[in-house]
Coordinates of C-alpha atoms and ligand atoms in Angstrom, one line a residue:
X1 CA -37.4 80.4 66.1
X2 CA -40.5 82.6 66.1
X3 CA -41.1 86.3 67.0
X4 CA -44.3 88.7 66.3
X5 CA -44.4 92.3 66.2
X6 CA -48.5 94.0 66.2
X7 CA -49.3 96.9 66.6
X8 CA -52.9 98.4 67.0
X9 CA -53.6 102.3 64.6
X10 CA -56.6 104.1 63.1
X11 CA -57.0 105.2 59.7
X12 CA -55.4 108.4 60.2
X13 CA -52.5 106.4 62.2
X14 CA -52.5 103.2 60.1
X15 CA -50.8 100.3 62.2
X16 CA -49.1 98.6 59.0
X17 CA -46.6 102.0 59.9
X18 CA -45.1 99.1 61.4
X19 CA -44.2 97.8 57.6
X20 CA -42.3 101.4 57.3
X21 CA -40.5 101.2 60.7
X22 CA -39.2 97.7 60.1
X23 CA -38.2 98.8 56.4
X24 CA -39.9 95.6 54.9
X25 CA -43.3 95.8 52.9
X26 CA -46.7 94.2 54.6
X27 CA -47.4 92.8 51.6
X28 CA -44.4 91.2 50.9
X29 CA -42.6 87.8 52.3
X30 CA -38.7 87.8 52.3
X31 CA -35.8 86.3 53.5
X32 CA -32.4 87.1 54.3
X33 CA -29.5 85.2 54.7
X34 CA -28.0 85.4 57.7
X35 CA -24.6 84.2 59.4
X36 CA -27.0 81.2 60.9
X37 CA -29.8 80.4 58.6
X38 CA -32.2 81.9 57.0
X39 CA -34.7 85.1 58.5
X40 CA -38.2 85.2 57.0
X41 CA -40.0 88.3 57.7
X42 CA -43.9 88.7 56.7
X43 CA -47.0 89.8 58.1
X44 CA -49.5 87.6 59.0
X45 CA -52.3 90.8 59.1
X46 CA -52.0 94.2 57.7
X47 CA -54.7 96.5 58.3
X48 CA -55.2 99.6 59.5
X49 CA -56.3 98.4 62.7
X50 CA -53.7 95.8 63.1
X51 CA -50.9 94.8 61.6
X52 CA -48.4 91.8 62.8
X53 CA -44.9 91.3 61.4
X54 CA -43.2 87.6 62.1
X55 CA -39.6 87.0 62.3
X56 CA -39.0 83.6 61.7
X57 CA -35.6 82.1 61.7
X58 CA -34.4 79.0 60.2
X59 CA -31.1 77.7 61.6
X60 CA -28.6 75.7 60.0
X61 CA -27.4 73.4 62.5
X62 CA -24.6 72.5 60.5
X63 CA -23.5 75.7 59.2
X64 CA -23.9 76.7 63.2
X65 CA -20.9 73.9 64.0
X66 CA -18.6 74.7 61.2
X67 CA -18.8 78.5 61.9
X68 CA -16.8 77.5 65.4
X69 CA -19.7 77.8 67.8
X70 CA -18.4 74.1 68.6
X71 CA -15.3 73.3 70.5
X72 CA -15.6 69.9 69.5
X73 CA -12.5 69.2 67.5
X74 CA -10.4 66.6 69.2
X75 CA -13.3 66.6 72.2
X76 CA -15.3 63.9 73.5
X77 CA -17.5 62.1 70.7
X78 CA -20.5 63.1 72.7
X79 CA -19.8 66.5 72.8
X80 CA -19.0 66.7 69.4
X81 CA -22.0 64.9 68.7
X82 CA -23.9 67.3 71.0
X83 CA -22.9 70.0 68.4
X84 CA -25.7 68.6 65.7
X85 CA -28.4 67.7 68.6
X86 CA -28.8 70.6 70.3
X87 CA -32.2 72.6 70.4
X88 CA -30.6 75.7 68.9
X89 CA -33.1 75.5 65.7
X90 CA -36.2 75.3 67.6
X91 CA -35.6 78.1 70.9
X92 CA -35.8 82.1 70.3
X93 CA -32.2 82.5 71.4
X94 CA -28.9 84.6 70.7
X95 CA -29.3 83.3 67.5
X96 CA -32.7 85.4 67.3
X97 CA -31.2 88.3 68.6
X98 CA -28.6 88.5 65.9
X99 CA -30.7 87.5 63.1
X100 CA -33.2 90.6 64.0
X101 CA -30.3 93.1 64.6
X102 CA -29.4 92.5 60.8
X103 CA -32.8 92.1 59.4
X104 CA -34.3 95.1 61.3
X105 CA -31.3 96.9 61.6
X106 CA -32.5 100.5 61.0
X107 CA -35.6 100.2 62.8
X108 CA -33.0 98.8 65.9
X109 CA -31.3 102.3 64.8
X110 CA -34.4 104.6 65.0
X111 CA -33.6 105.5 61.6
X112 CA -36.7 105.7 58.9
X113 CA -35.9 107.5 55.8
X114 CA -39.7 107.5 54.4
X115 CA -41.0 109.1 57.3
X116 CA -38.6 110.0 59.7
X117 CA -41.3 111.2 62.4
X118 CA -42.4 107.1 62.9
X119 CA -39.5 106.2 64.6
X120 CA -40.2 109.3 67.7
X121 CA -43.5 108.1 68.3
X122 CA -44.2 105.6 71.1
X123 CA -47.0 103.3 69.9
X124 CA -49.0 100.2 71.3
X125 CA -46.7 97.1 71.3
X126 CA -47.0 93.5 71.2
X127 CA -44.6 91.4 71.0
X128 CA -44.9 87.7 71.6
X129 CA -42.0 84.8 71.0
X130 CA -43.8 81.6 72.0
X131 CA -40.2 79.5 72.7
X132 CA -37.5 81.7 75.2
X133 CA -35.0 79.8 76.7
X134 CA -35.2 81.1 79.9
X135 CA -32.4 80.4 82.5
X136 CA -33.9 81.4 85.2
X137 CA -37.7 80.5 84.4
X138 CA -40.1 83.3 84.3
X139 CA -39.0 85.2 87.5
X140 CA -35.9 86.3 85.7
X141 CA -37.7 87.5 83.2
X142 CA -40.0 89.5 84.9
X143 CA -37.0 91.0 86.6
X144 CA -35.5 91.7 83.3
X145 CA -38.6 93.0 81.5
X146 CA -40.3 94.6 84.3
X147 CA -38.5 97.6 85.3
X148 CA -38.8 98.7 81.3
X149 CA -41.8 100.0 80.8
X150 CA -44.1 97.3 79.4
X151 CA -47.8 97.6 81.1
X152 CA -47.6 93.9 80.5
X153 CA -45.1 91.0 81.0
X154 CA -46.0 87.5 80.9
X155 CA -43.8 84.6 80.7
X156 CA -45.5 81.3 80.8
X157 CA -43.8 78.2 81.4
X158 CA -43.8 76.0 78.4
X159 CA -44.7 72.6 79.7
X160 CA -42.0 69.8 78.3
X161 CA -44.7 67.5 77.1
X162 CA -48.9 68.4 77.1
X163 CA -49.7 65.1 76.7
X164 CA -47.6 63.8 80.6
X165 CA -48.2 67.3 82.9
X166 CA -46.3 64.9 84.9
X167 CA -43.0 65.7 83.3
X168 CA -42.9 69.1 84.2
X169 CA -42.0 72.3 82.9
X170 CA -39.1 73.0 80.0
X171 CA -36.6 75.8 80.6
X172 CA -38.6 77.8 77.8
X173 CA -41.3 80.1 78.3
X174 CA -43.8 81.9 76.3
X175 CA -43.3 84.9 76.4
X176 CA -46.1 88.3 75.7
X177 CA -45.4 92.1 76.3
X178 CA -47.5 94.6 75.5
X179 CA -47.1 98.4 76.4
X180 CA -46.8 101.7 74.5
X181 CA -43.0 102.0 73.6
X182 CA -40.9 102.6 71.0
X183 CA -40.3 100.4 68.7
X184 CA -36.5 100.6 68.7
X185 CA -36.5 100.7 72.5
X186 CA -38.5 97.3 72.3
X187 CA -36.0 95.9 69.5
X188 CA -33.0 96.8 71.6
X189 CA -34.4 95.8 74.8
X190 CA -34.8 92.1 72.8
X191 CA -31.5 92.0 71.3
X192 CA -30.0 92.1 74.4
X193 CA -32.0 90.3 77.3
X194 CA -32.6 87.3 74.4
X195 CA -28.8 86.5 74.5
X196 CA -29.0 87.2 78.3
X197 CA -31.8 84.8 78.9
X198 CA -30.4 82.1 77.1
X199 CA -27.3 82.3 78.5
X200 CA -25.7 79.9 76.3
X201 CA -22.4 80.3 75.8
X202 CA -22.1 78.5 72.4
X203 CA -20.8 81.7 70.5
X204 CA -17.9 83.9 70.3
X205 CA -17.8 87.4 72.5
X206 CA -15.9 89.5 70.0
X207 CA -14.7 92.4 71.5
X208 CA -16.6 94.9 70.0
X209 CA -19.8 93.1 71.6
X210 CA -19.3 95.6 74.6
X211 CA -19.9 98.4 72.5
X212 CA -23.0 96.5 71.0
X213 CA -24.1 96.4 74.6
X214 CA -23.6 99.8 75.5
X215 CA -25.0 101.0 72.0
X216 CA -28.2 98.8 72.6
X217 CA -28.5 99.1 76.0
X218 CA -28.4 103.4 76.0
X219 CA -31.0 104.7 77.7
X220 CA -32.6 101.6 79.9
X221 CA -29.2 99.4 81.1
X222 CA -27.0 101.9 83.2
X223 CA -30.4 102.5 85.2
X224 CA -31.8 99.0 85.5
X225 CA -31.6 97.3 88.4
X226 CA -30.2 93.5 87.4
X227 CA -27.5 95.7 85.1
X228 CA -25.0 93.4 86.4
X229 CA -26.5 90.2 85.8
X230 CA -27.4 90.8 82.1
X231 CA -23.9 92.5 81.6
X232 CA -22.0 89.6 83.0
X233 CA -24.5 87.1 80.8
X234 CA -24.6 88.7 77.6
X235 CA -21.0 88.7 77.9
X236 CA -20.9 84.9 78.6
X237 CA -19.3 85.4 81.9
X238 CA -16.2 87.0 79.9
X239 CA -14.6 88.6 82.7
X240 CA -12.3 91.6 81.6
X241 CA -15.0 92.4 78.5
X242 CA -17.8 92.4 81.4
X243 CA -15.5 94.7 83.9
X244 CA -14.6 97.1 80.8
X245 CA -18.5 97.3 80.1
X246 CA -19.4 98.1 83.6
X247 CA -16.8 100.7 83.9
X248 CA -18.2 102.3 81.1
X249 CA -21.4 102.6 82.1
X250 CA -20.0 103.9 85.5
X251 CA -18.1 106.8 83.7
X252 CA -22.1 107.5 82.2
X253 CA -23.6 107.9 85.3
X254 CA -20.9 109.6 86.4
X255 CA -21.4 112.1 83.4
X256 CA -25.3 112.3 83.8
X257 CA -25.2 112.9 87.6
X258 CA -22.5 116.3 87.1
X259 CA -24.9 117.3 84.8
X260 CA -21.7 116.9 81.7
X261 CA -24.3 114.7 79.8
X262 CA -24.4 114.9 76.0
X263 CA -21.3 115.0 74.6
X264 CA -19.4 112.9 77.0
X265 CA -22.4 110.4 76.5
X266 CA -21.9 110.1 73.2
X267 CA -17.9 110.1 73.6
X268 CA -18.3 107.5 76.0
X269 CA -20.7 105.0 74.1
X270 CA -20.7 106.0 70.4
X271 CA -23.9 107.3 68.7
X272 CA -26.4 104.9 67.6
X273 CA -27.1 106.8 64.6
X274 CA -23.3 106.2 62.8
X275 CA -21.5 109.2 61.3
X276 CA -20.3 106.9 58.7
X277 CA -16.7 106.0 60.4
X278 CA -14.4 105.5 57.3
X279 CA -13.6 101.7 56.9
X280 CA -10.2 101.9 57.1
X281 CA -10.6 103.3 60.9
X282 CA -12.8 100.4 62.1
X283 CA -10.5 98.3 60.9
X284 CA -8.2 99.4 63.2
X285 CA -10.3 99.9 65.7
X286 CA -11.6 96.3 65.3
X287 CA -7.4 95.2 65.4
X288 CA -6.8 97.3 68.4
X289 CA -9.7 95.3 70.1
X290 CA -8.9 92.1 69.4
X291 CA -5.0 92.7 70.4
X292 CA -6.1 93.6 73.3
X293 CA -8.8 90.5 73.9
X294 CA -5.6 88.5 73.0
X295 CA -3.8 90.6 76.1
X296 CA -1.0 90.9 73.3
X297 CA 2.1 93.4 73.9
X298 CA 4.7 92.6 71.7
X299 CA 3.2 93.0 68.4
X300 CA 4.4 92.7 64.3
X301 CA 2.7 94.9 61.7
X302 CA 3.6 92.6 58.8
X303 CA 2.5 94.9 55.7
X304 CA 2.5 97.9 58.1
X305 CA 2.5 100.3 54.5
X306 CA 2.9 104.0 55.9
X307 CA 2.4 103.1 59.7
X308 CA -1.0 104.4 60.7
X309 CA -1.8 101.1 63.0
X310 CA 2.0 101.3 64.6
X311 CA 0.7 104.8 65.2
X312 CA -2.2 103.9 67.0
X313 CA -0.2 101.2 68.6
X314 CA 2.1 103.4 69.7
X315 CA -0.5 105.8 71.7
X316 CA -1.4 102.3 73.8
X317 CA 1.5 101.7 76.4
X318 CA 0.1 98.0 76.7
X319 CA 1.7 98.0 73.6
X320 CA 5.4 97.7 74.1
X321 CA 7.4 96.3 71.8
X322 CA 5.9 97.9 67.9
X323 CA 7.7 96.1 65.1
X324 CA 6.6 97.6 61.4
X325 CA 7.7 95.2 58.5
X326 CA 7.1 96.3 55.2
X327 CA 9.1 95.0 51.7
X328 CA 8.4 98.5 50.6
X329 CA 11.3 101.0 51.8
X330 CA 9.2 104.0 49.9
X331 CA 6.4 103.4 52.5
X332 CA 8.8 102.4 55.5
X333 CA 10.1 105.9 54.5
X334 CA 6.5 107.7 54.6
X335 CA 6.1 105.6 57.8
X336 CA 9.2 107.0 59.8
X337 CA 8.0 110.3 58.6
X338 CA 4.1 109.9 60.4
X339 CA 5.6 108.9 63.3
X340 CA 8.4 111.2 63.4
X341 CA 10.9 108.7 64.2
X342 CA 13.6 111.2 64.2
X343 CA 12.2 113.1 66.8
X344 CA 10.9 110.6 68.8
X345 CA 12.2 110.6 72.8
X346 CA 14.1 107.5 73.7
X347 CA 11.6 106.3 75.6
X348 CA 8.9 106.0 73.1
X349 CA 11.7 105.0 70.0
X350 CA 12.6 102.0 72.2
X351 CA 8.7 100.7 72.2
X352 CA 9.3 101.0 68.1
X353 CA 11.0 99.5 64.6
X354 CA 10.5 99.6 61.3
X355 CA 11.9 96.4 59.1
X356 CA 12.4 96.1 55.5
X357 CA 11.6 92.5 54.9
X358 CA 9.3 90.2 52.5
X359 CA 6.8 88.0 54.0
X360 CA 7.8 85.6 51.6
X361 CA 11.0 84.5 53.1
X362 CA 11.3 83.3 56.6
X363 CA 12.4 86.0 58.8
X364 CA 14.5 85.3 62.6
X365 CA 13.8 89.0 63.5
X366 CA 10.2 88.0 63.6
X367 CA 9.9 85.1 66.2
X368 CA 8.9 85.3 69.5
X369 CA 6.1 88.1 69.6
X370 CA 3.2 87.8 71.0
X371 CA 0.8 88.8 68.0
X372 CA 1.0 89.7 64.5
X373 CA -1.0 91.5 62.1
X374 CA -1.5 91.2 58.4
X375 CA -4.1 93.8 57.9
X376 CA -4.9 94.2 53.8
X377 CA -1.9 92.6 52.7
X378 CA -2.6 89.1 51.8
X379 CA -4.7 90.3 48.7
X380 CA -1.5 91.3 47.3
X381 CA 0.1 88.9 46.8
X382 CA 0.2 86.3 43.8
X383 CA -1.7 83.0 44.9
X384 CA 0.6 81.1 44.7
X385 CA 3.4 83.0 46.8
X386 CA 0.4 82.5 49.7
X387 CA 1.6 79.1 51.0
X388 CA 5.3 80.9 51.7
X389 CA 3.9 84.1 53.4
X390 CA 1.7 81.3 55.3
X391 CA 4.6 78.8 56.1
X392 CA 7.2 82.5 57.5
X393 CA 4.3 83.5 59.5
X394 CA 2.5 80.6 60.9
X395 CA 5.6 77.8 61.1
X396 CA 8.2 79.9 61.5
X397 CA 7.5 83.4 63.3
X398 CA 4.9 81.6 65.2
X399 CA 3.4 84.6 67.3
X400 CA 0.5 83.4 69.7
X401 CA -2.0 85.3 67.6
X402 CA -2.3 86.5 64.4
X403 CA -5.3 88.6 62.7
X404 CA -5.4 88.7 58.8
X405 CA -7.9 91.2 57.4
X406 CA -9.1 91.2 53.7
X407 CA -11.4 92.5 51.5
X408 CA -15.2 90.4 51.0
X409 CA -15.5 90.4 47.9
X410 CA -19.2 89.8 47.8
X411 CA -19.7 93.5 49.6
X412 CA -18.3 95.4 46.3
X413 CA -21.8 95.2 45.2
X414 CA -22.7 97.5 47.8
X415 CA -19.6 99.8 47.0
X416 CA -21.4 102.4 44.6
X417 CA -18.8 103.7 43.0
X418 CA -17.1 100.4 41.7
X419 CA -18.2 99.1 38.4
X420 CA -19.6 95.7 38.5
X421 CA -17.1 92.7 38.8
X422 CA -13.8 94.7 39.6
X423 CA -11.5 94.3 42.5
X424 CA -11.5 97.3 44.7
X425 CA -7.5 98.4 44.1
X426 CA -5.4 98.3 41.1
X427 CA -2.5 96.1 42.8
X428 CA -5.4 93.5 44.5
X429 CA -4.0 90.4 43.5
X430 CA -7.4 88.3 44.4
X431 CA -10.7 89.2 46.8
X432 CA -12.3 86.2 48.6
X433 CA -15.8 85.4 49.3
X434 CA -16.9 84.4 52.6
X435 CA -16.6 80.9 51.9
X436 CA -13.0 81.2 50.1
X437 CA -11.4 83.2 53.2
X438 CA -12.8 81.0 55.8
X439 CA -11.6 78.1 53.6
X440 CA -8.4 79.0 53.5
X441 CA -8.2 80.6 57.4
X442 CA -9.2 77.1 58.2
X443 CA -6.7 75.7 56.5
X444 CA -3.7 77.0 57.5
X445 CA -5.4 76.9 61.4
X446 CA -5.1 73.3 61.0
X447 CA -1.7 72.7 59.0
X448 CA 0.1 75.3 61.4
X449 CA -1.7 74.2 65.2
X450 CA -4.0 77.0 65.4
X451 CA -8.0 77.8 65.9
X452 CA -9.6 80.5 63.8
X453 CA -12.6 83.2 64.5
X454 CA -14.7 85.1 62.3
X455 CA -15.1 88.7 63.0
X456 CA -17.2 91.2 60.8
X457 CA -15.4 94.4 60.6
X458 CA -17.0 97.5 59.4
X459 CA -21.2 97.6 58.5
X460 CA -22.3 93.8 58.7
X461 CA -24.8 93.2 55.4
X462 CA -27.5 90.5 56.4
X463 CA -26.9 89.7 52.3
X464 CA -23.6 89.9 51.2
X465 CA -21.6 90.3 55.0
X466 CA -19.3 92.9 56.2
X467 CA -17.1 94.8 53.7
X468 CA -13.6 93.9 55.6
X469 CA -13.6 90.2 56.9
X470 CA -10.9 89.7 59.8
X471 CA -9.7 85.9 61.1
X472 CA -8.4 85.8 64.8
X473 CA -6.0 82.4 64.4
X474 CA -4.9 81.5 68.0
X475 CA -2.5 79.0 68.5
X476 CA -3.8 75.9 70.1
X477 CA -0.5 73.9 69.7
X478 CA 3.7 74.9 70.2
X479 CA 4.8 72.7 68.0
X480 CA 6.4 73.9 65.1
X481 CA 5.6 71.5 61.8
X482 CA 8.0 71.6 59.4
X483 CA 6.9 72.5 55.9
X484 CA 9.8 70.9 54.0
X485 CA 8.0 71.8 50.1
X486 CA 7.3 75.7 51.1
X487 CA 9.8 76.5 53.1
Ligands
SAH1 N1 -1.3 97.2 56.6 C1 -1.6 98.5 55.9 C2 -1.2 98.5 54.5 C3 -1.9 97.6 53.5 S1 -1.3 97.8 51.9 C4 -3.0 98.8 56.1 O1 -3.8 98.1 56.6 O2 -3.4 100.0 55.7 C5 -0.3 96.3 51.7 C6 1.1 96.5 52.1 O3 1.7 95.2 52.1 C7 1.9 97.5 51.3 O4 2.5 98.4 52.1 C8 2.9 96.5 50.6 O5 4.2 97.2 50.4 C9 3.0 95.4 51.6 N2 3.5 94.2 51.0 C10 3.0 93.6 49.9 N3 3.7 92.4 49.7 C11 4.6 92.3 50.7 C12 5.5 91.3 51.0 N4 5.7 90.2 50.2 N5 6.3 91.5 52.1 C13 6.1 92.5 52.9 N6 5.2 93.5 52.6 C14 4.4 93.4 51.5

């Protein structure tokens, strides 16, 4: 997968710029690992007069499968065979789009710390990716690209074989735009309309893609004219995610037209440039989200510590049934006190409970709800007490969903205030790589009937990943297996 980036300058308005606004040096070649493969970025020419940056992304088509892009498991042999021969390595795709919001994420941002003018500044654009899947050939492209300010737009059918014309064209294109823009206008624009144009649906819609959408998409989506076609693609058809998105941008219009603009704006679709949101709040903010994606109303807070998610959970009224567990009665106490249990109407007290209980010991209280969550708790916990807090939740409570969130260890690097090689709190039992955490999410998907997703939460590092890695286990099967040796 190939993408260039030239643009044309002087000597008082040199074009390698570009090497500042994409934060990677012209004279430099790097790569980056990403979730998929591996992003190179270097510049083909860097002079004053023209410079080119390349994106060029190698996929790992097995990496791809195992991440859960496949549904194969227990499918057809051909389809899981279809997993491994598929043209996702060789197309510009969704895949594209994801590796360059994480390699050029600032530049996506508008942000430039050396020169902070750059970003402002419209400047002649060309940007060329030689393989789009296209669904929807070139005229959807044009109708995509068109209406966004490019003085040029082409999209040239790739032909499926040069040597037999006779065959026809491939669903790809090649696709050139030119125009004076800014370069985080164009970068957004792409991250979107790639996914859209593909239309694949090979990869997960987490439910914080709608506020990627609406964060990418501010400025040129709410007023383009195919806004429901590339909301209803880039959200792979997902119906209440694409009807939430669309409402959204409604409520924007609504706010630009009565003249209320700014501040609802950025109430309504976040800022682009981040306040820096404390971790612990996206968390919940990432739990909340996927609750809801799971249409979840009776939920456990196993671990709930001092009850700031039943809290949050409380303020939802698709929330109806709040149960806190906790083994610790000193924060069960500091919990009741947040959410003023004693002065609580009947009405809201009914929606809520706080347990003393360990996860460590099967539990009857807990069965039958519809969700539970186990945010920061499995980290403290001795190894191997694990399989027992694994067998009470996942063979014996048994909700329909259950998100565990943990810290990544590889991000403490970027943490500046821990000292190399230490865990980030005193009572941290482990902290899991990546690898370890989906290892073991995997795992206990499989012994207990259920299928695991992946979900950054919190600033997604194209190095070392997001600081707080979340899994989303769904259960695929009812039947309860009985653990005989943990239980
Ligand atoms: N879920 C909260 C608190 C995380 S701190 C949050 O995300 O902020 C971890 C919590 O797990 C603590 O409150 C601790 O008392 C609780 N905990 C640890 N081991 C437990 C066990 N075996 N059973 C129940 N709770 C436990």
């Amino acid at each position: 997968m190939f993408l260039t980036i030239s643009t044309t300058g002087s000597a008082e308005h040199p074009a390698t710029d570009l090497g500042f606004l994409l934060h990677k040096h012209p004279g430099k070649v790097q790569a980056f690992s990403t979730s998929h493969g591996t992003a190179h970025v270097f510049y083909p020419e860097a002079t004053d007069a023209r410079c080119t940056a390349a994106l060029l992304l190698e996929v790992d088509p097995v990496a791809l499968v195992r991440r859960g892009q496949g549904k194969g498991r227990g499918g057809a042999p051909d389809a899981a065979l279809a997993q491994y021969v598929n043209d996702r390595p060789y197309a510009a795709s969704s895949l594209l789009a994801v590796a360059l919001s994480s390699v050029f994420r600032s530049a996506l941002k508008g942000r430039c710390t050396a020169r902070p003018e750059l970003p402002d500044q419209a400047r002649p654009l060309r940007i060329e990716i030689p393989a789009l899947p296209a669904r929807g050939g070139a005229d959807l492209v044009h109708r995509l690209f068109d209406p966004l300010g490019w003085d040029l737009v082409q999209a040239e059918p790739v032909p499926l074989d040069e040597q037999f014309p006779q065959w026809g064209d491939s669903r790809y294109v090649r696709l050139v735009l030119e125009g004076g823009l800014r370069l985080a206008d164009a970068l957004r624009q792409l991250y979107v309309l790639l996914p859209v144009l593909d239309d694949a649906k090979h990869y997960w819609v987490a439910p914080d893609e709608v506020d990627k959408l609406l964060r990418a998409g501010d400025g040129w989506l709410a007023a383009h004219p195919e806004n429901g076609l590339i909301i209803a693609r880039y959200l792979a058809r997902h119906k209440r995610l694409t009807r939430d998105a669309l409402e959204r941008l409604e409520l924007l219009r609504l706010a630009e037209a009565d003249g209320s603009e700014v501040e609802e704006l950025d109430n309504a679709v976040g800022e682009i440039e981040e306040k820096p949101v404390p971790l612990a709040v996206q968390r919940r903010e990432a739990i909340l989200a996927a609750l809801r994606a799971a249409g979840a109303a009776r939920v456990l807070d196993l671990g709930c510590g001092q009850g700031q998610l039943v809290q949050a959970l409380l303020k939802d009224v698709a929330f109806t049934e709040i149960v806190g567990v906790d083994v610790s009665m000193r924060a069960l106490g500091m919990a009741a006190k947040r959410l003023r249990l004693e002065q609580m109407g009947e009405r809201q007290s009914s929606r809520v409970q706080l347990l003393q209980g360990s996860l460590a010991y099967t539990d009857k209280r807990l069965a039958g709800y519809d969700a539970a969550v186990l945010s920061e708790v499995i980290e403290h916990l001795d190894l191997p007490r694990l399989p027992a807090l694994e067998y009470a939740v996942f063979g014996s409570a048994r909700p329909r969903t259950v998100l565990v969130t943990t810290p990544n260890v590889e991000y403490n690097v970027r943490w500046e205030t821990l000292p190399a090689g230490h865990v980030r709190h005193g009572d941290h039992r482990f902290e899991w790589t990546r690898t370890e955490f989906r290892t073991w999410a995997g795992e206990v998907a499989e012994r207990y009937g259920y299928a695991a997703e992946f979900v950054p939460v919190g600033d997604d590092d194209p190095e070392v990943g997001p600081p707080t890695q979340m899994a989303v286990f769904t259960q695929i099967s009812t039947d309860t297996k009985k653990e005989g040796e943990v239980a």
